[in-house]
Amino acid sequence: MNEKIIKSKQRVQKHGEVFTPSWMVQKMIDTPGIKEATEDIYKTFLEPSAGDGNFLEAILERKLSAVTKNYDKRNWKTKSLFALSSIYGIEFLEDNLEVARSRMFLHYLDWYEDSFGVRLSSKTDIYKSAHYLIKKNVVRGNTLTKRHPDSNELIMFSEWKRVKGHPSLVEEKRFAFAELFGENIDGEERVAEGQLSLFEEFDEDLNIGKIGQVAIQKVFTLGE
């Protein structure tokens, strides 16, 4: 069965929208250096043109496979959320954004069910935290302008930094996408939602604002 790589000629003409087929996604993430990074649950990835989530889902698959391979069930929930927190995306079109987020979340739920034999309840902290991380990390924006396409506010992200000496704690630090390019954002309004390269780690020297520390299984409480 042929994979559909365009939704309509009109969308191609208006937005240049062409989806990367799955076989090409796999070939790209099998590139030496990138392959090893996808199997590291803490390595940060950012897809600057997320589309409907082909790359995001493929990277999540690799990372969750690494979690299952390297950690026991006692640690799976915490480590899987750290893996999820390391994947970021920007998408211009709102309908694609919702599909990409849904694909990631459903993929995570499927992995949980395979690992524990039960469907993850929507009432649990891990369900809420997984949903929260995806919503914060995969956002709507224009990668070229580094701003939201409607409000023109800066695209903002959160870095989910591990707390030294506390393996289950995470510290949220907010920063603007534009800061990755050395741009001065003082006095700018920032879009609350939440690299030149598809795969790039965040710069330790970014001027990012600390919000707080929390167990990653409770990270959703930062949005309450």
C-alpha atoms as one frame of an Amber mdcrd trajectory, in Angstrom:
protein
   0.000   0.000   0.000   1.400   3.373  -1.031   1.857   5.896   1.753   0.121
   9.235   1.232   2.636  12.086   1.318   0.321  14.988   0.409  -3.159  15.925
   1.627  -4.083  18.095  -1.340  -2.512  20.020  -4.199  -3.866  23.209  -2.657
  -1.953  22.619   0.580   1.222  21.885  -1.357   0.844  25.114  -3.323  -0.079
  27.237  -0.310   2.190  25.788   2.375   4.679  23.567   0.552   3.307  20.660
   2.589   4.789  17.284   1.654   5.118  14.575   4.301   8.261  12.488   4.701
   7.434   8.810   4.014   8.087   6.307   6.795  10.836   4.461   4.923  12.779
   7.709   4.551  12.234   8.609   8.214  13.719   5.265   9.250  16.650   5.688
   6.873  17.399   9.143   8.267  17.283   8.112  11.918  19.450   5.087  11.120
  22.273   7.442  10.105  25.387   6.757  12.236  25.469   9.158  15.156  21.764
   9.879  14.927  20.834   6.223  15.477  22.797   6.125  18.721  21.220   9.396
  19.867  17.690   8.079  19.298  18.518   5.206  21.634  19.650   7.585  24.396
  16.564   8.523  26.412  18.053  11.859  27.485  19.308  13.132  24.115  17.260
  16.102  22.938  15.597  16.156  19.517  13.716  18.988  17.860  11.768  18.598
  14.611  11.391  22.111  13.117   8.668  21.060  10.678   6.771  18.354  12.521
   3.982  17.781  10.003   1.699  15.033  11.265   4.391  13.558  13.498   6.243
  10.964  11.405   9.648  11.832  12.841   8.351  12.473  16.351   6.640   9.091
  16.576   9.641   7.258  15.117  12.028   8.867  17.609   9.654   8.120  20.485
   9.527   4.488  19.358  13.316   4.225  19.535  13.510   5.898  22.922  10.758
   3.813  24.528  12.366   0.684  23.151  15.591   1.770  24.865  13.715   2.351
  28.130  12.238  -1.144  28.007  15.599  -2.682  27.128  17.670  -0.893  29.768
  15.328  -0.474  32.756  13.018  -2.703  34.771   9.307  -2.081  35.293   9.904
  -0.246  38.569  11.724   2.483  36.660   9.805   2.347  33.371   7.293   5.086
  34.188   9.876   7.649  35.280  12.367   6.853  32.518   9.697   6.801  29.811
   8.583  10.293  30.815  12.172  11.536  30.649  12.385  10.018  27.159   9.159
  11.768  26.183  10.362  15.074  27.625  13.401  15.036  25.321  11.375  15.237
  22.074  10.286  18.625  20.698   8.499  19.793  17.580   7.207  22.896  15.817
   4.368  22.768  13.288   2.846  25.648  11.330  -0.562  24.118  10.564  -2.980
  23.603  13.433  -4.598  20.424  12.105  -1.211  18.769  11.627  -0.205  19.806
  15.142  -3.181  18.024  16.679  -2.487  14.868  14.665   1.194  14.883  15.657
   0.376  15.286  19.343  -2.262  12.553  19.190   0.073  10.136  17.432   2.744
  10.599  20.079   0.299  10.214  22.947  -1.403   7.126  21.535   1.997   5.591
  20.813   3.008   6.182  24.412  -0.233   4.617  25.682   0.324   1.565  23.474
   3.838   1.114  24.863   2.524   1.377  28.412  -0.114  -1.275  27.725   2.471
  -3.585  26.167   4.744  -3.115  29.190   2.171  -3.508  31.973  -0.669  -5.443
  30.369  -3.300  -2.797  31.140  -4.442   0.409  29.478  -3.210   3.498  31.280
  -6.067   5.237  33.094  -6.711   8.891  32.339  -6.973   9.468  36.100  -3.339
   8.562  36.769  -0.471  10.995  37.222   1.600   9.362  34.496  -1.233   9.755
  31.959  -1.633  13.429  32.839   2.124  14.030  32.797   2.636  12.341  29.421
  -0.185  14.404  27.924   1.207  17.588  29.495   4.757  17.028  28.217   3.585
  16.448  24.652   1.420  19.565  24.702   4.294  21.665  26.057   6.969  20.222
  23.768   5.114  20.029  20.451   3.815  23.481  19.625   2.415  25.603  16.850
   4.797  28.071  15.289   6.648  29.371  12.263  10.203  28.057  12.435  11.487
  30.761  10.075  10.122  33.709  12.067  10.421  31.835  15.386   6.961  33.112
  16.284   3.367  31.948  16.512   1.759  32.356  13.055  -1.361  34.091  14.417
  -0.341  36.049  17.514   3.248  36.769  16.393   4.402  36.012  19.936   7.705
  34.253  20.445   7.689  30.458  20.424   8.490  29.284  23.940   9.768  25.920
  25.121  10.551  24.304  28.456  13.757  22.454  29.158  13.073  19.529  31.498
  16.365  19.364  33.323  17.200  16.473  35.634  18.008  17.451  39.211  21.426
  16.206  40.263  21.219  13.613  43.018  17.457  13.174  42.563  16.826  10.783
  39.635  13.052  11.267  39.564  13.015  15.069  39.877  12.878  17.504  36.981
  13.403  21.248  36.875  11.472  23.267  34.309  13.315  26.119  32.631  11.530
  28.304  30.088  13.262  29.789  27.061  12.420  31.224  23.666  13.157  29.279
  20.493  14.833  32.442  19.154  17.439  32.225  21.926  18.853  29.096  20.297
  20.028  31.424  17.534  21.527  34.017  19.870  18.709  36.520  19.415  18.014
  39.108  22.111  14.417  38.751  23.306  14.343  41.287  26.151  10.991  43.054
  26.310   9.323  40.637  23.899   5.949  39.019  24.560   6.158  35.251  24.641
   3.620  32.688  23.553   2.812  30.401  26.467   2.410  27.288  24.327   4.640
  25.165  24.090  17.061  24.173  15.519  18.321  24.759  12.625  19.196  21.088
  12.744  16.630  18.345  13.205  18.781  16.944  15.990  20.462  19.316  18.398
  21.032  19.533  22.132  20.163  22.698  24.001  22.938  25.144  24.798  23.837
  25.193  28.484  24.507  28.948  28.271  20.975  29.948  27.265  19.407  32.670
  29.387  16.528  30.521  30.556  14.114  31.152  33.393  13.754  28.610  36.158
  10.181  27.747  37.163  10.420  24.923  39.684  11.304  21.363  40.619   8.885
  18.455  40.723   8.844  14.674  40.337   8.478  14.012  36.626   5.443  11.808
  37.283   3.840  14.929  38.786   5.062  17.358  36.122   1.507  18.098  34.993
   0.959  19.950  38.284   3.172  22.768  36.977   0.330  23.648  34.627  -2.372
  23.731  37.282
